[in-house]
């Protein structure tokens, strides 16, 4: 009788674990055949000239974060999660990018931004300058400036824009327009005297002077009064600047249109008044917003959430980014818009523990440790603030609300701030010349491929080739929109 009950129980459990349709081998065969049909269609390469370039940058969105965000997205829709599709999962081409900085195996956001925006690898902590520049050394900067794909587009008279959830002077967006030996030189008030005397300019000033007409969408910043990043005085100037001083860019800003003209015209039917400014990031439903807004790091960024060991905040933010990607993809056409989704670097974030299908992504592994006999969460960090010893032992998480938005997942090594990770990041691509992103690449290759697709930058011999000449005509292409969706910095 007992054996029968156990068998019944096992059957019930496995019944709920495995969706009914997945038990039919035909389901998997059909699904694979559909994938094969889609793959065969890729033999006809999309070699159009890209009218629009969109780069979505999830700060700290490593591959483990992407997978966990996919499961979370499915579970938020009351599904098991593993089978669900992120918007970026639908992109037909995926590459890996090697993220190391010229002087760092595990990189920071400044050196990586220089790579994927300016096409040149650089030292950590520096933006928009070559590896000849040493961090903090103003006097090494001169002549080492490298320009970004925004500049290349601007030089062709294209419209360019940045949409960011952080300060536009933060390292990640700043490499688009600034050249600085230190990512933290936001304003002249934050620069050492020798750098000022040496003629180095602060990042905010360069935003105004270097590329004067970047459209900047800043409505996605952290709540007013809250700042992320090492400097709490970011943006406070000793002198004065024009009206575009970004010091107030951390709160909700008025809508800013980013290259709306060309984007709107690319596809019939999208609502005419849908801006790709702040509204590009769909708002969370009120319930989830409250949940996420509960603590420091409210509205948390991917990078910020991970640094605090708060996986829930990081993953919800990644799902948000994915929703924005879906919106932008629906507003554009892959016939004329190259969309690229990537991350600057990863984090030491992981999930494992032989969890069963559909296990809540923030839940426990199905077994206890066979060493300390305590349960553990599937999500763990290699290092960070979640390290916790209670009474000389690893904390027993069954007594803890590990599904809370502010829960800090356990880590192996105590650090106030969890660190970046050193493994490759994914690069998802969709649209003209997306197939150029196809293997394991150095991160600085990304803007070269994007520029080639759009016939901007130095490499344009192919632009007049038969079949591309008409599309490349400036008359037909009055604008090229470079829209950077930069999420989650610090
Ligand atoms: C550059 O500046 C640093 C201090 O930031 C100084 O130690 C160094 O001697 C200077 N180098 C030159 C060539 O002036
Ligand atoms: C962990 O906590 C749970 C619930 O409080 C308890 O049942 C279990 O015995 C604890 N395990 C250990 C090893 O302390
Ligand atoms: Zn970071």
XYZ file of C-alpha atoms in Angstrom, residues 24-488:
465
model
C 4.753 13.537 -26.954
C 7.949 13.159 -28.993
C 6.120 14.739 -31.926
C 6.001 18.005 -30.007
C 9.786 18.151 -29.874
C 10.228 16.956 -33.453
C 7.828 19.550 -34.809
C 9.361 22.266 -32.758
C 12.836 21.329 -34.006
C 11.604 21.171 -37.621
C 10.146 24.670 -37.313
C 13.471 25.868 -35.966
C 15.186 24.181 -38.887
C 12.880 25.902 -41.383
C 13.694 29.248 -39.792
C 17.407 28.457 -39.902
C 17.238 27.490 -43.590
C 15.610 30.818 -44.373
C 18.749 32.489 -43.048
C 20.602 31.204 -46.098
C 19.174 34.252 -47.819
C 21.254 36.859 -46.074
C 19.802 40.241 -45.238
C 22.422 42.494 -46.822
C 20.370 45.657 -46.842
C 21.878 48.882 -45.655
C 20.667 49.519 -42.125
C 18.800 52.798 -41.858
C 18.547 52.447 -38.103
C 20.927 50.982 -35.580
C 19.698 50.130 -32.128
C 22.083 48.913 -29.451
C 20.488 47.614 -26.262
C 23.020 47.339 -23.508
C 22.078 45.524 -20.331
C 24.712 46.552 -17.840
C 25.934 43.390 -16.144
C 23.525 41.168 -18.084
C 25.666 38.054 -18.363
C 24.406 34.802 -19.839
C 23.307 33.354 -16.469
C 21.273 36.520 -15.937
C 19.645 36.159 -19.359
C 18.641 32.555 -18.658
C 17.309 33.340 -15.192
C 15.404 36.358 -16.562
C 13.816 34.112 -19.205
C 12.600 31.727 -16.495
C 11.360 34.639 -14.415
C 9.488 36.091 -17.391
C 7.707 32.767 -17.941
C 6.916 32.350 -14.253
C 5.455 35.848 -14.097
C 3.029 34.561 -16.750
C 2.214 31.534 -14.591
C 4.215 29.168 -16.741
C 7.060 26.893 -15.775
C 9.469 29.360 -17.307
C 12.330 27.430 -18.865
C 10.528 27.110 -22.213
C 9.547 30.748 -22.473
C 11.149 33.097 -24.960
C 12.703 36.421 -24.248
C 12.416 38.984 -27.028
C 16.180 38.747 -27.465
C 15.875 34.953 -27.767
C 13.972 35.538 -31.004
C 16.931 37.269 -32.639
C 18.350 34.925 -35.296
C 22.064 35.530 -34.714
C 23.975 35.184 -31.472
C 27.668 35.720 -30.867
C 29.866 35.764 -27.813
C 31.925 38.803 -26.904
C 35.174 38.647 -24.959
C 34.891 41.425 -22.421
C 38.337 41.771 -20.870
C 39.857 45.250 -20.675
C 43.399 45.817 -21.936
C 44.648 45.828 -18.340
C 41.959 43.701 -16.689
C 40.795 40.122 -16.992
C 37.516 41.011 -15.303
C 36.432 44.310 -16.796
C 34.570 47.419 -15.684
C 31.841 49.344 -17.462
C 34.117 52.144 -18.664
C 36.689 50.085 -20.525
C 33.995 47.857 -22.004
C 31.893 50.842 -23.134
C 34.930 52.138 -24.993
C 35.136 48.749 -26.730
C 31.507 48.313 -27.828
C 30.944 52.011 -28.626
C 34.297 53.190 -29.956
C 35.562 49.915 -31.398
C 38.833 49.997 -29.458
C 39.723 48.079 -26.297
C 40.891 50.212 -23.415
C 41.983 50.220 -19.787
C 39.450 49.888 -17.001
C 38.149 53.149 -15.606
C 38.801 55.105 -18.804
C 36.204 56.183 -21.372
C 36.626 57.115 -25.004
C 40.413 56.855 -24.983
C 42.861 54.197 -26.142
C 44.850 51.862 -23.901
C 47.671 54.391 -24.104
C 45.825 56.309 -21.407
C 46.404 55.430 -17.761
C 43.480 55.896 -15.400
C 43.615 59.215 -13.532
C 46.494 60.514 -15.662
C 45.134 63.520 -17.482
C 48.506 64.105 -19.119
C 48.340 60.772 -20.976
C 45.064 61.642 -22.715
C 46.103 64.006 -25.463
C 45.977 62.448 -28.893
C 44.588 59.190 -27.521
C 40.906 60.060 -27.970
C 38.850 57.491 -29.863
C 35.479 58.324 -31.360
C 32.279 56.352 -30.968
C 29.760 55.004 -33.422
C 27.552 57.951 -32.384
C 30.185 60.290 -33.748
C 30.508 58.245 -36.933
C 26.744 58.452 -37.441
C 26.696 62.138 -36.584
C 29.427 62.800 -39.132
C 27.068 61.426 -41.780
C 24.361 63.812 -40.639
C 22.358 61.121 -38.935
C 20.177 61.588 -35.883
C 21.576 59.945 -32.785
C 20.202 59.370 -29.342
C 20.843 57.811 -25.984
C 18.163 56.430 -23.717
C 19.430 55.420 -20.338
C 18.166 54.405 -16.932
C 21.171 56.005 -15.365
C 22.899 59.355 -15.435
C 23.908 60.115 -18.988
C 27.360 60.964 -17.630
C 27.743 57.457 -16.232
C 30.628 55.414 -17.693
C 28.422 53.336 -19.980
C 26.744 56.106 -22.004
C 29.664 58.515 -21.596
C 31.951 56.581 -23.930
C 29.535 57.605 -26.685
C 30.639 61.246 -26.506
C 33.420 61.771 -23.932
C 37.138 61.120 -23.643
C 38.289 60.880 -20.075
C 41.136 59.264 -18.167
C 38.699 58.700 -15.310
C 35.069 57.616 -15.538
C 34.335 59.486 -12.312
C 35.248 62.933 -13.610
C 31.583 63.782 -14.020
C 31.964 67.485 -13.351
C 34.849 69.874 -12.838
C 34.062 69.815 -9.116
C 34.978 66.150 -9.103
C 38.317 66.481 -10.848
C 41.709 66.793 -9.168
C 43.482 70.149 -9.651
C 46.246 68.653 -11.789
C 43.693 67.239 -14.237
C 41.964 70.612 -14.529
C 45.276 72.397 -14.950
C 46.283 69.805 -17.526
C 43.304 70.839 -19.644
C 41.172 67.727 -19.193
C 37.464 68.359 -19.419
C 34.790 66.850 -17.223
C 32.304 64.423 -18.741
C 29.204 66.638 -18.391
C 30.916 69.416 -20.290
C 31.900 67.026 -23.038
C 28.282 65.884 -23.327
C 27.335 69.445 -24.233
C 30.360 70.277 -26.351
C 31.381 67.120 -28.187
C 28.158 65.967 -29.780
C 25.815 68.894 -29.250
C 22.662 67.367 -30.617
C 22.448 63.929 -29.110
C 18.859 63.244 -28.181
C 18.980 62.150 -24.590
C 16.223 60.181 -22.965
C 16.824 60.288 -19.265
C 13.448 59.445 -17.880
C 14.605 56.077 -16.769
C 16.950 57.118 -14.009
C 16.794 56.073 -10.393
C 14.236 57.765 -8.144
C 14.955 61.397 -7.440
C 17.364 61.896 -4.597
C 18.922 58.508 -5.142
C 22.105 58.025 -7.004
C 24.014 55.021 -7.955
C 27.717 54.914 -8.553
C 30.667 55.775 -6.439
C 30.082 59.509 -6.317
C 27.044 60.931 -4.593
C 27.879 64.378 -5.848
C 27.792 63.342 -9.454
C 26.943 66.168 -11.749
C 27.403 68.932 -9.231
C 29.468 71.533 -10.969
C 31.915 74.023 -9.700
C 31.212 76.243 -12.698
C 28.140 76.582 -14.861
C 27.045 74.999 -18.069
C 24.202 75.327 -20.449
C 20.691 74.141 -19.923
C 21.676 70.588 -20.724
C 23.699 70.122 -17.585
C 22.717 66.568 -16.769
C 22.825 67.025 -13.017
C 19.079 66.650 -12.805
C 18.862 63.667 -15.030
C 18.262 61.128 -12.344
C 14.545 61.737 -11.991
C 11.722 61.188 -14.434
C 12.293 63.577 -17.292
C 9.951 64.894 -19.901
C 9.614 62.656 -22.927
C 12.422 62.948 -25.422
C 11.925 61.751 -28.940
C 14.826 59.711 -30.194
C 14.984 59.544 -33.928
C 11.247 59.056 -34.107
C 10.927 60.088 -37.703
C 12.835 57.283 -39.311
C 11.725 54.706 -36.803
C 8.093 55.499 -37.346
C 8.357 55.349 -41.065
C 9.961 51.959 -41.164
C 6.856 49.985 -40.467
C 3.266 50.688 -41.229
C 0.868 50.802 -38.373
C 2.676 51.481 -35.091
C 0.846 54.050 -32.998
C 2.055 57.406 -34.218
C 2.572 58.843 -30.776
C 4.588 56.035 -29.291
C 7.910 57.601 -28.456
C 11.114 55.741 -28.045
C 12.048 58.100 -25.285
C 11.305 57.170 -21.711
C 8.239 55.222 -22.781
C 10.477 52.702 -24.453
C 10.700 51.143 -21.056
C 7.201 49.910 -20.327
C 6.168 50.616 -16.791
C 5.873 47.824 -14.298
C 2.378 47.047 -13.082
C 1.808 48.848 -9.757
C 2.054 45.700 -7.650
C 5.470 44.786 -8.888
C 6.666 48.326 -8.770
C 5.831 48.452 -5.076
C 7.559 45.185 -4.509
C 10.689 46.329 -6.243
C 10.583 49.760 -4.711
C 10.906 48.382 -1.228
C 14.524 49.088 -0.477
C 17.719 50.679 -1.552
C 18.335 50.116 -5.203
C 14.640 50.678 -5.797
C 13.769 50.246 -9.407
C 17.125 48.472 -9.304
C 19.367 48.146 -12.284
C 20.758 44.797 -13.397
C 24.289 45.756 -12.453
C 23.211 47.555 -9.314
C 21.012 44.668 -8.178
C 23.790 42.142 -8.646
C 26.382 44.315 -6.894
C 24.071 44.330 -3.885
C 23.517 40.600 -4.144
C 19.830 41.286 -4.803
C 19.122 38.899 -7.626
C 15.402 39.643 -7.648
C 16.007 43.270 -8.478
C 18.562 42.436 -11.142
C 16.337 39.857 -12.828
C 13.192 41.987 -12.813
C 15.231 44.744 -14.408
C 16.450 42.354 -17.086
C 12.836 41.392 -17.822
C 12.025 45.095 -18.133
C 14.848 45.585 -20.605
C 13.518 42.667 -22.578
C 10.077 44.261 -22.748
C 11.643 47.435 -24.084
C 13.427 45.370 -26.716
C 10.108 43.858 -27.763
C 8.553 47.278 -28.106
C 11.405 48.628 -30.198
C 11.389 45.541 -32.404
C 7.663 45.933 -33.025
C 8.143 49.583 -33.980
C 10.834 48.831 -36.525
C 11.458 46.455 -39.387
C 14.395 44.059 -39.658
C 14.517 45.053 -43.323
C 16.097 48.375 -42.417
C 16.912 48.255 -38.696
C 19.815 46.399 -37.149
C 19.082 45.667 -33.503
C 21.831 44.387 -31.240
C 21.368 43.306 -27.636
C 24.386 42.717 -25.457
C 25.976 43.342 -22.067
C 29.169 45.069 -21.106
C 30.190 42.301 -18.715
C 28.820 39.531 -16.549
C 28.549 39.024 -12.793
C 29.465 36.171 -10.446
C 25.785 35.242 -10.400
C 24.731 31.643 -10.846
C 21.789 29.314 -10.349
C 21.934 25.562 -9.950
C 21.337 22.730 -7.533
C 19.409 20.242 -9.719
C 16.196 22.179 -9.328
C 13.179 20.455 -10.902
C 11.356 21.845 -13.924
C 9.375 24.966 -13.046
C 11.145 25.475 -9.727
C 10.570 29.088 -8.638
C 13.641 30.917 -9.892
C 14.093 32.486 -6.458
C 13.407 29.163 -4.730
C 15.371 26.445 -2.991
C 17.296 23.581 -4.516
C 15.423 20.313 -3.899
C 18.036 18.914 -1.561
C 20.063 19.932 1.451
C 23.777 20.282 1.498
C 25.316 16.883 2.221
C 28.005 18.667 4.193
C 26.265 21.156 6.496
C 22.794 19.556 6.171
C 21.128 22.864 5.426
C 18.975 23.883 2.468
C 20.270 26.341 -0.116
C 18.768 28.630 -2.718
C 19.274 27.821 -6.362
C 20.578 31.357 -6.949
C 23.983 32.020 -5.395
C 26.837 34.478 -5.880
C 30.536 33.730 -6.004
C 31.144 36.725 -3.762
C 29.213 39.645 -2.342
C 27.248 40.974 0.610
C 25.076 37.851 0.978
C 27.815 35.896 2.757
C 26.311 35.021 6.105
C 27.618 33.001 9.025
C 25.270 32.476 11.973
C 26.642 30.836 15.108
C 29.772 29.849 13.243
C 27.836 28.158 10.432
C 26.275 28.978 7.083
C 22.890 30.546 7.655
C 19.883 28.224 7.484
C 17.831 29.840 4.720
C 14.599 28.034 5.589
C 14.104 30.579 8.318
C 14.649 33.463 5.890
C 12.339 35.151 3.348
C 14.564 34.337 0.375
C 11.875 35.394 -2.106
C 11.886 38.980 -0.824
C 12.945 41.712 -3.242
C 15.770 42.739 -0.941
C 17.010 39.266 -0.082
C 20.747 38.993 -0.656
C 21.583 35.557 -1.993
C 24.392 33.702 -0.227
C 27.899 34.111 -1.521
C 31.106 32.184 -0.992
C 33.212 35.199 -0.053
C 32.075 38.271 1.890
C 32.373 41.518 -0.054
C 30.375 44.717 0.424
C 29.841 44.811 -3.321
C 29.518 41.692 -5.428
C 31.917 41.823 -8.390
C 31.664 41.629 -12.137
C 32.342 38.282 -13.800
C 34.953 37.596 -16.421
C 33.220 35.237 -18.851
C 31.985 36.162 -22.305
C 28.642 37.868 -22.825
C 26.075 37.116 -25.508
C 25.481 39.410 -28.478
C 22.041 38.974 -30.071
C 21.553 40.482 -33.519
C 18.592 40.982 -35.852
C 18.337 42.900 -39.106
C 20.693 43.953 -41.915
C 24.116 42.293 -41.680
C 23.210 40.695 -38.358
C 25.086 37.625 -39.598
C 28.345 39.508 -39.114
C 27.877 38.814 -35.418
C 28.334 35.079 -35.619
C 31.108 33.629 -33.450
C 33.425 34.418 -30.589
C 34.467 38.029 -31.051
C 36.443 40.648 -29.242
C 33.931 43.101 -27.794
C 35.349 46.008 -29.777
C 34.256 44.300 -33.001
C 30.599 45.107 -32.316
C 30.507 48.756 -33.478
C 32.637 47.898 -36.513
C 30.032 45.382 -37.640
C 27.177 47.780 -36.891
C 28.850 50.635 -38.742
C 29.512 48.401 -41.730
C 25.830 47.472 -41.810
C 24.790 51.119 -41.824
C 27.490 52.392 -44.177
C 28.912 54.774 -41.625
C 32.450 54.948 -40.298
C 35.574 54.263 -42.301
C 34.750 50.945 -43.971
C 32.400 51.785 -46.835
C 33.813 50.330 -50.018
C 30.888 47.893 -50.119
C 28.297 50.651 -49.931
C 28.354 51.372 -53.620
C 28.235 47.735 -54.642
C 25.359 46.685 -56.879
C 22.165 46.171 -55.023
C 23.199 48.355 -52.155
C 23.763 51.597 -54.008
C 20.128 52.585 -54.177
C 19.457 51.861 -50.576
C 22.588 53.701 -49.560
C 21.566 56.877 -51.342
C 21.474 59.737 -48.895
C 18.229 60.893 -50.463
C 16.527 57.713 -49.469
C 18.245 57.657 -46.122
C 17.875 61.059 -44.604
C 18.472 59.808 -41.111
C 20.090 57.009 -39.359
C 18.993 56.526 -35.868
C 21.416 55.234 -33.372
C 19.481 54.528 -30.290
C 21.296 53.290 -27.304
C 19.244 51.757 -24.644
C 21.614 51.597 -21.765
C 20.327 50.008 -18.657
C 21.649 49.570 -15.264
